[in-house]
mmCIF file of C-alpha atoms and ligand atoms in Angstrom:
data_model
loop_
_atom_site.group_PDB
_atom_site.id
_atom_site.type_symbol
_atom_site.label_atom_id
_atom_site.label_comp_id
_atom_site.label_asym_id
_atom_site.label_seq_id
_atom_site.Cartn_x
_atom_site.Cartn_y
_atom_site.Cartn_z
ATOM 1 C CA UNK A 995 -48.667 90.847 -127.662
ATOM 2 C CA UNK A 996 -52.348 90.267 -126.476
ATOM 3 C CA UNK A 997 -53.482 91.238 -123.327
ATOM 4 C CA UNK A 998 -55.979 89.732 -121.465
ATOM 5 C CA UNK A 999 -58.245 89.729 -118.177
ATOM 6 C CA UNK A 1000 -58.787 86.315 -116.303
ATOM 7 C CA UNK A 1001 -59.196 85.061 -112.513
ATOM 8 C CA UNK A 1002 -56.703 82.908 -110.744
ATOM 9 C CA UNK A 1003 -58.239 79.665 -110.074
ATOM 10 C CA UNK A 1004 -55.181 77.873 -108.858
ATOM 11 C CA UNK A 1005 -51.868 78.745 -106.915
ATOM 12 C CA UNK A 1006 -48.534 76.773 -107.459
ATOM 13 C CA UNK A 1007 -46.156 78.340 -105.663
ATOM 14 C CA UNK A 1008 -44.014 79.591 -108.897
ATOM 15 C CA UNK A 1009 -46.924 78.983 -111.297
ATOM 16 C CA UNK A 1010 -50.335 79.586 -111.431
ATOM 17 C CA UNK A 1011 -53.618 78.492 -113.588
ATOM 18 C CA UNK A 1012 -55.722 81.560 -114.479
ATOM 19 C CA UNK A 1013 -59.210 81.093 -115.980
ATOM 20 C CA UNK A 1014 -59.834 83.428 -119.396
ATOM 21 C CA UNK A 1015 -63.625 85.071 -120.295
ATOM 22 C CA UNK A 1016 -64.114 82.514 -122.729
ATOM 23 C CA UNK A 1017 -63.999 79.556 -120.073
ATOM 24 C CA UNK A 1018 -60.460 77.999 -120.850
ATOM 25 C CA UNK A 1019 -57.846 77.896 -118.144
ATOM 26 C CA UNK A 1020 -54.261 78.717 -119.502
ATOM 27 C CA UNK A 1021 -50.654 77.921 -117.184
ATOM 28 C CA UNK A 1022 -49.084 81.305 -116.276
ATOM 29 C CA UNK A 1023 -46.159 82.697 -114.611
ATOM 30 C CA UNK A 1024 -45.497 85.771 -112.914
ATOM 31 C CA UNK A 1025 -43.812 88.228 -114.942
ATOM 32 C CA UNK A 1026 -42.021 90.732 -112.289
ATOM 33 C CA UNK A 1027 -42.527 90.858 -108.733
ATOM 34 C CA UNK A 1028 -45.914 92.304 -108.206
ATOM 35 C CA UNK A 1029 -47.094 89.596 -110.341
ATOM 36 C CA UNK A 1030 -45.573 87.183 -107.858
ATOM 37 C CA UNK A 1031 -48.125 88.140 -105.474
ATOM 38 C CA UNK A 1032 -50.807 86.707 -107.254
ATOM 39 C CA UNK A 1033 -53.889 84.970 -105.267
ATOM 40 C CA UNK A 1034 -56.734 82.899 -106.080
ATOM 41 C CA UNK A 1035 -59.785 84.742 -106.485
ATOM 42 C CA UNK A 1036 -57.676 87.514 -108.081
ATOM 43 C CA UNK A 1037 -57.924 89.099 -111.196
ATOM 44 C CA UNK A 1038 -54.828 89.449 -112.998
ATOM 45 C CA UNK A 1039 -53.662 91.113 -116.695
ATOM 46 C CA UNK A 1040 -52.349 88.221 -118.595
ATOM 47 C CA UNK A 1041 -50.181 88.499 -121.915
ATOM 48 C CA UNK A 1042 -51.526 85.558 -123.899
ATOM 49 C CA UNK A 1043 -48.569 82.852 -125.221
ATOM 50 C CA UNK A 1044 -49.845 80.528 -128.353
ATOM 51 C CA UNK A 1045 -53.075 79.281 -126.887
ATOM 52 C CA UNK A 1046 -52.608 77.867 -123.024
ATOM 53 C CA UNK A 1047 -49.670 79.904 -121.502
ATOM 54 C CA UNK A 1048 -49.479 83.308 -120.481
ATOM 55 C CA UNK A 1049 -47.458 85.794 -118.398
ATOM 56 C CA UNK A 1050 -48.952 87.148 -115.427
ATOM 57 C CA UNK A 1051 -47.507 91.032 -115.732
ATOM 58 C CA UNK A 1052 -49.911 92.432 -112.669
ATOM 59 C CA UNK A 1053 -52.572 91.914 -110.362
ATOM 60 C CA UNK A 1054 -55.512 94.099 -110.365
ATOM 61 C CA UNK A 1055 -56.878 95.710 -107.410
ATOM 62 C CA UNK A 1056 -58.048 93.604 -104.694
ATOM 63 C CA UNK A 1057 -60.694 93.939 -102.032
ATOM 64 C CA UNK A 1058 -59.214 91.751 -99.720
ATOM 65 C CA UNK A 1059 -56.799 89.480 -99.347
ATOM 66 C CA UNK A 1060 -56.918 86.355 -96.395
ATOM 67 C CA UNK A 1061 -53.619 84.753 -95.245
ATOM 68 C CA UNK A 1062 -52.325 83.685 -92.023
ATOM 69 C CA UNK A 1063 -48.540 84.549 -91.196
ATOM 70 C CA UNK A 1064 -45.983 83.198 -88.419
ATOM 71 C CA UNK A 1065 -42.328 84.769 -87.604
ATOM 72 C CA UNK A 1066 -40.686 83.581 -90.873
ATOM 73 C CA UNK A 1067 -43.403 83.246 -93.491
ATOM 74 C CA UNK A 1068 -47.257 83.931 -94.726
ATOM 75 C CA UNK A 1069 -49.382 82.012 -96.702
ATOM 76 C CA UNK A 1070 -52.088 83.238 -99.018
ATOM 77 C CA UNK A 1071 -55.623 81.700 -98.968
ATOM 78 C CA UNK A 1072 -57.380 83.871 -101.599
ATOM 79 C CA UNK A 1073 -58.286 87.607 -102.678
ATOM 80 C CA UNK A 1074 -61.435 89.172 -102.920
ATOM 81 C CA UNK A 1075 -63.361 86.727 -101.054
ATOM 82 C CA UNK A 1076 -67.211 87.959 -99.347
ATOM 83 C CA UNK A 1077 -67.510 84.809 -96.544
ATOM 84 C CA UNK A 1078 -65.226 82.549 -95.413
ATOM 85 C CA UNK A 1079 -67.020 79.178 -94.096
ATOM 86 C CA UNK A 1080 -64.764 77.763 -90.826
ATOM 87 C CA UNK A 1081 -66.023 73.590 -91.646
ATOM 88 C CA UNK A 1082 -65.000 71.845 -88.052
ATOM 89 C CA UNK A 1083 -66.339 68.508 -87.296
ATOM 90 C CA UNK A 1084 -67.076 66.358 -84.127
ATOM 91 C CA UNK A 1085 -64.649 63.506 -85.487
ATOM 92 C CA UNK A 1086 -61.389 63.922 -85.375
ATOM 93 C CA UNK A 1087 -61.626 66.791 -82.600
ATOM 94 C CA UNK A 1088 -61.529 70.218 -84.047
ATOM 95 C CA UNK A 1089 -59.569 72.402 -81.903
ATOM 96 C CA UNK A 1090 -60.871 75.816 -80.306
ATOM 97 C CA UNK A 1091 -57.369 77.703 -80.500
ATOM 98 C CA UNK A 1092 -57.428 77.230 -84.350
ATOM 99 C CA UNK A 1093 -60.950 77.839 -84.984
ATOM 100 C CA UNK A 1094 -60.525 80.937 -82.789
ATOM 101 C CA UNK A 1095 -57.599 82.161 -84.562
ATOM 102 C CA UNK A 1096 -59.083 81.570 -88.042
ATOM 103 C CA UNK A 1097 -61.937 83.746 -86.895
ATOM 104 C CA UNK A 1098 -59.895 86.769 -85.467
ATOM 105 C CA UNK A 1099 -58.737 86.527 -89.205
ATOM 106 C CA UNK A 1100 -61.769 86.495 -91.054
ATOM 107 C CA UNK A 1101 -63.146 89.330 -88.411
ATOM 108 C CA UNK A 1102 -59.996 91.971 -88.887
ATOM 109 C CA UNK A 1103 -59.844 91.151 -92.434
ATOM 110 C CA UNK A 1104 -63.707 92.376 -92.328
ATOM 111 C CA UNK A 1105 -65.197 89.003 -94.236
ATOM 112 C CA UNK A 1106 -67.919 87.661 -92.830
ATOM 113 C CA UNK A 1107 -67.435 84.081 -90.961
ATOM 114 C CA UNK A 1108 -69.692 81.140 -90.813
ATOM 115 C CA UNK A 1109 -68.984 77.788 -88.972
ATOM 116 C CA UNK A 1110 -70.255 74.848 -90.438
ATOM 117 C CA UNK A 1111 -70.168 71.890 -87.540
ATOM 118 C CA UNK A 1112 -70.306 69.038 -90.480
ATOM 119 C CA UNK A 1113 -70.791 65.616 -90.086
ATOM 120 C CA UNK A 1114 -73.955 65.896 -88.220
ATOM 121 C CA UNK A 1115 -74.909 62.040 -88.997
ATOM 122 C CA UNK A 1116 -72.336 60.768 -86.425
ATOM 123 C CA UNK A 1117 -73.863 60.422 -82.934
ATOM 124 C CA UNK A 1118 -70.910 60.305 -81.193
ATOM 125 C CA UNK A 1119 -69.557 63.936 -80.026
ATOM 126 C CA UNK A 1120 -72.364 66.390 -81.791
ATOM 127 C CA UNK A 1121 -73.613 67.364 -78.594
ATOM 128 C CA UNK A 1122 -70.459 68.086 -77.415
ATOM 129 C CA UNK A 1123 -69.097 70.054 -80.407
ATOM 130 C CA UNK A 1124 -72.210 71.851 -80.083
ATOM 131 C CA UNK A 1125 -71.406 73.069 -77.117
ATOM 132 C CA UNK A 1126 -67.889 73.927 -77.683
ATOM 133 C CA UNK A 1127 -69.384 76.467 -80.575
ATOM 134 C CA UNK A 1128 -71.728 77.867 -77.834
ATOM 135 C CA UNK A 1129 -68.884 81.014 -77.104
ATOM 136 C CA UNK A 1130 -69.205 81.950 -80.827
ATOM 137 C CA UNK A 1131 -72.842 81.519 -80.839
ATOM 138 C CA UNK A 1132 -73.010 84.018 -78.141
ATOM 139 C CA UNK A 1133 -71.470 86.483 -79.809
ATOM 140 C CA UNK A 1134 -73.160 86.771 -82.949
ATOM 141 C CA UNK A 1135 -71.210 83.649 -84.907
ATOM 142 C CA UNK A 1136 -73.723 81.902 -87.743
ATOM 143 C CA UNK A 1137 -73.215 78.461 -86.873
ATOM 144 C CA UNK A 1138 -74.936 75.747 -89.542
ATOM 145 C CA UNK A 1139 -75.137 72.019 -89.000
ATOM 146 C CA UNK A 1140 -74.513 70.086 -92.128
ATOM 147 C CA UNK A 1141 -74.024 66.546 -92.869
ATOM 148 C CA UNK A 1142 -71.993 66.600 -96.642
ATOM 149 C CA UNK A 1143 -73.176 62.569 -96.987
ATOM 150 C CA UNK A 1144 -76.955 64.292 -97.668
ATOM 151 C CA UNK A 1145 -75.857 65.532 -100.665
ATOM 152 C CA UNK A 1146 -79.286 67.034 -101.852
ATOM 153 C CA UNK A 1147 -80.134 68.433 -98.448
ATOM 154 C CA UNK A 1148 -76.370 70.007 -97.905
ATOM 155 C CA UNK A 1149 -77.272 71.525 -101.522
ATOM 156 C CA UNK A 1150 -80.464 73.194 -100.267
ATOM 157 C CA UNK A 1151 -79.347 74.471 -97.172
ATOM 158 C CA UNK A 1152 -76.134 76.457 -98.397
ATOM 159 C CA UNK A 1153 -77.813 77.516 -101.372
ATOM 160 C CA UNK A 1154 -79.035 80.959 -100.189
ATOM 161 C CA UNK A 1155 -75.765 81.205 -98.255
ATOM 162 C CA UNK A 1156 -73.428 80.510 -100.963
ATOM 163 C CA UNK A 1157 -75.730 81.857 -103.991
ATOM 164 C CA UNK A 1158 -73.672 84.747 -106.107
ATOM 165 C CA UNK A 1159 -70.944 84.869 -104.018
ATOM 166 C CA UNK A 1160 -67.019 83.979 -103.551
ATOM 167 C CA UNK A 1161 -66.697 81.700 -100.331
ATOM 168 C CA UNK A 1162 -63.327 80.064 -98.514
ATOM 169 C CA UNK A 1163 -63.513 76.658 -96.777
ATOM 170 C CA UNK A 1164 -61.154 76.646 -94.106
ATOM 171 C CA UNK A 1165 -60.866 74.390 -91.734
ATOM 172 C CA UNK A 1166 -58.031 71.607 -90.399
ATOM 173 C CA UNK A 1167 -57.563 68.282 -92.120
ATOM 174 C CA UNK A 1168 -60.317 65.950 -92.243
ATOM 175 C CA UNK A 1169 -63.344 68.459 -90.978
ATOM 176 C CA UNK A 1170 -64.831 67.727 -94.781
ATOM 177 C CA UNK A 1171 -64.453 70.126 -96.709
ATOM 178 C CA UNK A 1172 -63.227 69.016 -100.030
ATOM 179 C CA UNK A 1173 -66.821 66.411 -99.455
ATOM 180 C CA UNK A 1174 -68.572 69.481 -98.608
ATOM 181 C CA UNK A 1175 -67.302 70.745 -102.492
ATOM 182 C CA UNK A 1176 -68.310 67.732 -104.260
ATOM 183 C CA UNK A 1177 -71.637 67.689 -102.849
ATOM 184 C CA UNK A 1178 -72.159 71.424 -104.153
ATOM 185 C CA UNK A 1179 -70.463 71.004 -107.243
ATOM 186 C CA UNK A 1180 -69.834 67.596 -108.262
ATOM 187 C CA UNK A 1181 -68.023 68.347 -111.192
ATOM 188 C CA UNK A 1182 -65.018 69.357 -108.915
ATOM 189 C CA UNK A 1183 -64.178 65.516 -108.331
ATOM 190 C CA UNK A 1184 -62.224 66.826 -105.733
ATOM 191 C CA UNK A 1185 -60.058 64.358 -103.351
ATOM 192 C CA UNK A 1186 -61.125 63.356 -100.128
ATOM 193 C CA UNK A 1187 -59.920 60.554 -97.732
ATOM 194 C CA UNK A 1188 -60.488 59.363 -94.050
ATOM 195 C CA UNK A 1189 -57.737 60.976 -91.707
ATOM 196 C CA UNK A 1190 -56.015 57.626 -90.736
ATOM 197 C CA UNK A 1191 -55.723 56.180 -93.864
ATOM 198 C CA UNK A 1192 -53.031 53.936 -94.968
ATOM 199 C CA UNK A 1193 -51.319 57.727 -95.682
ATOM 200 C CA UNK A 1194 -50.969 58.005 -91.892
ATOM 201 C CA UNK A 1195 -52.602 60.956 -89.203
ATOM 202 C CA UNK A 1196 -51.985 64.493 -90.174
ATOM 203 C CA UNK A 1197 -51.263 64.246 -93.752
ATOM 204 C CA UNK A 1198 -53.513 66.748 -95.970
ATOM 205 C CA UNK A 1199 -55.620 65.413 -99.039
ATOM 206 C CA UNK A 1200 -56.215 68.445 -100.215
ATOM 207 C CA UNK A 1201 -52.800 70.171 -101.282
ATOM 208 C CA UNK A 1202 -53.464 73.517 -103.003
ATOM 209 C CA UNK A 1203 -55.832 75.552 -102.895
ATOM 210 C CA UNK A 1204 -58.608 76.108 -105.938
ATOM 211 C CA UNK A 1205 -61.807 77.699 -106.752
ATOM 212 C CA UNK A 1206 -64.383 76.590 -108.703
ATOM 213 C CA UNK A 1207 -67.747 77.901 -109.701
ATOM 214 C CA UNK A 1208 -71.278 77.380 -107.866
ATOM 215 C CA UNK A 1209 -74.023 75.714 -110.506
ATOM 216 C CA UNK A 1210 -75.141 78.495 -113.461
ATOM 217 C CA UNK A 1211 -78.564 78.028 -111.851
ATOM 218 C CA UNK A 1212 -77.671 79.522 -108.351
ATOM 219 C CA UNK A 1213 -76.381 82.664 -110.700
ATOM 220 C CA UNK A 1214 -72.687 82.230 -109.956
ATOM 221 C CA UNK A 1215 -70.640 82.215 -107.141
ATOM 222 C CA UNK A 1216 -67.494 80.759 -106.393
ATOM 223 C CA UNK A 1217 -66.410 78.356 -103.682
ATOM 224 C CA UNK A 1218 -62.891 78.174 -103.155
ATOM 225 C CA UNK A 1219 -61.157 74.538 -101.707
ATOM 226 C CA UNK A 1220 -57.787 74.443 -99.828
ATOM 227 C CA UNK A 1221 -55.563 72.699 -97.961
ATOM 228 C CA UNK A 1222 -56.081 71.801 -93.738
ATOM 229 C CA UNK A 1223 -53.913 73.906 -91.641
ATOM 230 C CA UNK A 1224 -52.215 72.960 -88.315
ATOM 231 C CA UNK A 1225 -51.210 76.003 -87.325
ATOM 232 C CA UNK A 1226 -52.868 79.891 -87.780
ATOM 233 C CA UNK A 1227 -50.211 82.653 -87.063
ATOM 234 C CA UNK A 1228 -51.325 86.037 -86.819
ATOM 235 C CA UNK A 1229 -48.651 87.815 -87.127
ATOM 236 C CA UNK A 1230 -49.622 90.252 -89.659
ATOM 237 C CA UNK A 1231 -52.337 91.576 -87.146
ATOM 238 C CA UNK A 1232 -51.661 94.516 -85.103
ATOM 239 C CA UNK A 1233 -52.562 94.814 -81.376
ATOM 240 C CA UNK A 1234 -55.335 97.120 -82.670
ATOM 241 C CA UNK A 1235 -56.492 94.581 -85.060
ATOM 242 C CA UNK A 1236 -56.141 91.504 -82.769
ATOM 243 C CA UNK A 1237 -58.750 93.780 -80.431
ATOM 244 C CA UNK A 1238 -60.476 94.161 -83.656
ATOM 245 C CA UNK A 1239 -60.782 90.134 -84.537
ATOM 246 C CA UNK A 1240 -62.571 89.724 -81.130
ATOM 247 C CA UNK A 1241 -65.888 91.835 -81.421
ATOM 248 C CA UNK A 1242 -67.465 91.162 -77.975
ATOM 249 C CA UNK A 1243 -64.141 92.756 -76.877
ATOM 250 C CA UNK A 1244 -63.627 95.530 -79.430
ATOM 251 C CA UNK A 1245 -67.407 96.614 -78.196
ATOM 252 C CA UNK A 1246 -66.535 97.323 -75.030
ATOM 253 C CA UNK A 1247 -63.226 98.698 -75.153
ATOM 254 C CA UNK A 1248 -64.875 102.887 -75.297
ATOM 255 C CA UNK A 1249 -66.076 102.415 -71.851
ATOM 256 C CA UNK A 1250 -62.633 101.177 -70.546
ATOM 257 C CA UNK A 1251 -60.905 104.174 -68.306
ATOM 258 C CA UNK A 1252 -57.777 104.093 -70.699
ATOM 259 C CA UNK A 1253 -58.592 104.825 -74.414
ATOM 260 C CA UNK A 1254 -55.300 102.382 -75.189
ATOM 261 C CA UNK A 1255 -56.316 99.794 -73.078
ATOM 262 C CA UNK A 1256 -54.809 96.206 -73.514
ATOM 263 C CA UNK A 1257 -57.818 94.683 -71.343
ATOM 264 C CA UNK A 1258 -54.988 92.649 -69.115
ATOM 265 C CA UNK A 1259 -54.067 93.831 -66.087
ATOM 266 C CA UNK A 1260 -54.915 97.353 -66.448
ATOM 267 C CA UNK A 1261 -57.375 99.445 -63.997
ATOM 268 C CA UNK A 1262 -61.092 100.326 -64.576
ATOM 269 C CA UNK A 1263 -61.292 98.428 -67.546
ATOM 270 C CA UNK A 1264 -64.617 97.165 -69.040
ATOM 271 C CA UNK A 1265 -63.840 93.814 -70.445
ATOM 272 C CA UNK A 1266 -61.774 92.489 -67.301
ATOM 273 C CA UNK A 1267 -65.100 93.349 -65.669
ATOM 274 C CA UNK A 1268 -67.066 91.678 -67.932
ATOM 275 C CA UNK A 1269 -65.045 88.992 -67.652
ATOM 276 C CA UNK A 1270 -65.436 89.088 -63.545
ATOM 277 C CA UNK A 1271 -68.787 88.296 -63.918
ATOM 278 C CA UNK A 1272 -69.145 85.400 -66.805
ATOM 279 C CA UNK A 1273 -70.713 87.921 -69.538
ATOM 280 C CA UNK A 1274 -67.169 87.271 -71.862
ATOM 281 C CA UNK A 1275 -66.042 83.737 -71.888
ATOM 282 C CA UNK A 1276 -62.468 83.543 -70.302
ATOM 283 C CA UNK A 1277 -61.162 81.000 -73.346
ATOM 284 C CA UNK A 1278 -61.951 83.704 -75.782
ATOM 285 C CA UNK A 1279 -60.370 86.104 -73.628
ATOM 286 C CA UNK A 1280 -57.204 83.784 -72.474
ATOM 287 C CA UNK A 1281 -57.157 83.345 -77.213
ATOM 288 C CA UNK A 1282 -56.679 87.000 -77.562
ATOM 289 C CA UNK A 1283 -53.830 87.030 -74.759
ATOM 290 C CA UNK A 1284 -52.271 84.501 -76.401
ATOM 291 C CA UNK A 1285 -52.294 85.988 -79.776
ATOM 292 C CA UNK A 1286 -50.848 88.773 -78.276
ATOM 293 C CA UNK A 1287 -47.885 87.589 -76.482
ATOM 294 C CA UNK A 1288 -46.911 85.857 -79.321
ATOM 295 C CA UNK A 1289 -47.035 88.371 -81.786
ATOM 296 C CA UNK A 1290 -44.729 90.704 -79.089
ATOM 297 C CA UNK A 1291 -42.593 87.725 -78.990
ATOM 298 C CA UNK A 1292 -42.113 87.259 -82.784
ATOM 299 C CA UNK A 1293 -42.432 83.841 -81.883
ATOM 300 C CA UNK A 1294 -42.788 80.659 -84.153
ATOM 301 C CA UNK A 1295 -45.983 78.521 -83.455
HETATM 302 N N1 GTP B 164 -69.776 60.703 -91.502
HETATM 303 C C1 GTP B 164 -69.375 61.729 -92.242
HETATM 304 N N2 GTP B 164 -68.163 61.712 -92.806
HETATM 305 C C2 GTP B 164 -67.780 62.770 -93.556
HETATM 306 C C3 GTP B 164 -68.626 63.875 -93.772
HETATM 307 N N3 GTP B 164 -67.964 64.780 -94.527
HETATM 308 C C4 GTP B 164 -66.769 64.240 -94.781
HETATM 309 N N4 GTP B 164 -66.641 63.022 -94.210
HETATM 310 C C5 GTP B 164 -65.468 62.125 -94.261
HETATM 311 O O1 GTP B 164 -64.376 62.776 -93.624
HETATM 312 C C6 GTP B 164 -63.136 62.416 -94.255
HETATM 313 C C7 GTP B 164 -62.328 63.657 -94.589
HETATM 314 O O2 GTP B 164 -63.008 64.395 -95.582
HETATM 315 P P1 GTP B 164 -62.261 65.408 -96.586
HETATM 316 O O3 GTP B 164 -63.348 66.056 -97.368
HETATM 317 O O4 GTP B 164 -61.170 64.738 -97.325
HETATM 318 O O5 GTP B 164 -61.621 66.429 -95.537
HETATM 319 P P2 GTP B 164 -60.825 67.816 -95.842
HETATM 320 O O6 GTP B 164 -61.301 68.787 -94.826
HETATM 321 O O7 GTP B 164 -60.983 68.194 -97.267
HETATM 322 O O8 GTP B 164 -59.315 67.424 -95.507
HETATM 323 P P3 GTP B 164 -57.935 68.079 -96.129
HETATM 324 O O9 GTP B 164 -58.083 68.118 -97.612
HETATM 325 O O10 GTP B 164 -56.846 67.163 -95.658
HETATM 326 O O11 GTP B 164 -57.822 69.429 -95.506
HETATM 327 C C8 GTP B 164 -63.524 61.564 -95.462
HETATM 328 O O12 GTP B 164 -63.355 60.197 -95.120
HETATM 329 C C9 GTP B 164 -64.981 61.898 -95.685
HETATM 330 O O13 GTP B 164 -65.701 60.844 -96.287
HETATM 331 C C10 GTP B 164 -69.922 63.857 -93.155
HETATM 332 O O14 GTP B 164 -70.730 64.792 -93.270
HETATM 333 N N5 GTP B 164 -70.230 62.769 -92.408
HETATM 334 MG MG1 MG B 165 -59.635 68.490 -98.773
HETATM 335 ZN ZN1 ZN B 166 -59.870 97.437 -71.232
#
């Protein structure tokens, strides 16, 4: 039977649509359970049946792979991403504990974050937003304003960040990200609607999660779509890596007097100090206690 190379470009829980070198996109199932594991963004070995199925028999090596986990389950975002762009939005409220935790992920899984605060045009609660981003500003977070209604500008500004490479919008439901897609690649016709619609608060447009490629002219690049989240368990992370998703922490905890310092309660330690006197802000610090007393816990969230 032929073999063949492609790149997943759409998850389905059981079945998945993988993309072929020659540009057309065949239905596939895992074959085995390695195959199972299957992401978009991966590359997987495909056994080619009549001319748009396939078997998915494995998954090729994988530089990284984004998910967020609670007690009982994970979910997959994507493999082998190189940025992950965090869209939040002054309208409906974007919510720190979720941006924060989607950022601990994106730091410990070593891809690089950027926040884009979209919908700019509004008047009403920029400002404010702004300054709710200010923490992550302060410690070394790219944060870029974007309206995706100026289509042409949106295009210009994310060009040389988005150029070339394979980037994740994340973000809850509503921030604008499937509008931020269409704007950069208006073939995508992707769905978007206004949070209370007729559908009611809280229900997700988007559903799964798909990539699609960046216009020839930028030379390539992939920008991957999915679904709002509610909730971002990390309980994959270990303590070490929690420390590790929170770099203005993680740099300061050599000089602590304990090299296994938790930075809680424990004596001589550098980032309660820094905390003493303003230089780490106490809701990024009060996010990584959080994380992990829940992760001890096991707990559901
Ligand atoms: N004013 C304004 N509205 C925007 C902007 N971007 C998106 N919207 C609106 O915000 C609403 C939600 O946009 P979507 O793109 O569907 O949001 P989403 O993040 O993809 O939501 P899910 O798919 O549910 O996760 C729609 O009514 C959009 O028209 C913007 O820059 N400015
Ligand atoms: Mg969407
Ligand atoms: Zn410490």
């Amino acid at each position: 039977m032929t073999r063949a190379v492609g790149l997943v470009v759409a998850a389905y829980g059981r079945h998945f649509q993988v993309e072929m070198s020659d540009g057309t996109v065949r239905q596939c199932y895992p074959r085995g359970k390695r195959a199972q594991a299957a992401a978009v963004g991966d590359r997987v070995e495909v056994s080619l049946q009549g001319s748009t199925e396939g078997a998915i028999e494995a998954v090729q090596p994988r530089r990284n792979l984004f998910f967020r986990s609670d007690a009982t389950r994970s979910k997959q975002f994507a493999a082998n991403l190189d940025q992950i762009l965090l869209v939040v939005a002054p309208v409906p409220q974007f919510s720190d504990d979720l941006l924060g935790r989607a950022l601990v992920a994106a730091h410990s899984a070593d891809v690089t974050p950027f926040v884009l605060l979209n919908k700019v045009d509004l008047l009403d609660g920029v400002a404010e937003a702004r300054e709710r981003l200010q923490p992550l500003v302060d410690i070394g977070v790219t944060v870029l304003e974007v309206s995706a209604l100026r289509v042409e500008a949106t295009r210009e500004q994310l060009r040389p960040v988005l150029a070339g490479r394979t980037s994740l919008l994340l973000g809850q439901s509503a921030m604008g990200k499937s509008t931020l897609l269409n704007a950069l690649v208006p073939e995508a016709e992707a769905a978007t609607q206004e949070h209370s619609s007729a559908l009611g608060a809280g229900r997700h447009t988007t559903t799964h999660t798909r990539l699609y490629h960046l216009p020839a002219e930028w030379g390539g690049g992939h920008l991957i779509d999915s679904p709002g989240f509610q909730g971002f368990g990390l309980q994959h992370l270990s303590d070490s890596q929690i420390e590790h998703g929170f770099p203005e922490i993680a740099a300061l905890a050599p000089q602590c007097r304990f090299h296994n310092c938790r930075h809680r309660h424990e004596p001589g330690c550098a980032v309660l100090d820094a905390l003493a006197k303003n230089e780490i802000n106490a809701g990024r610090h009060a996010l990584y206690e959080r994380i992990l007393d829940e992760n001890a816990a096991g707990e559901r969230y």
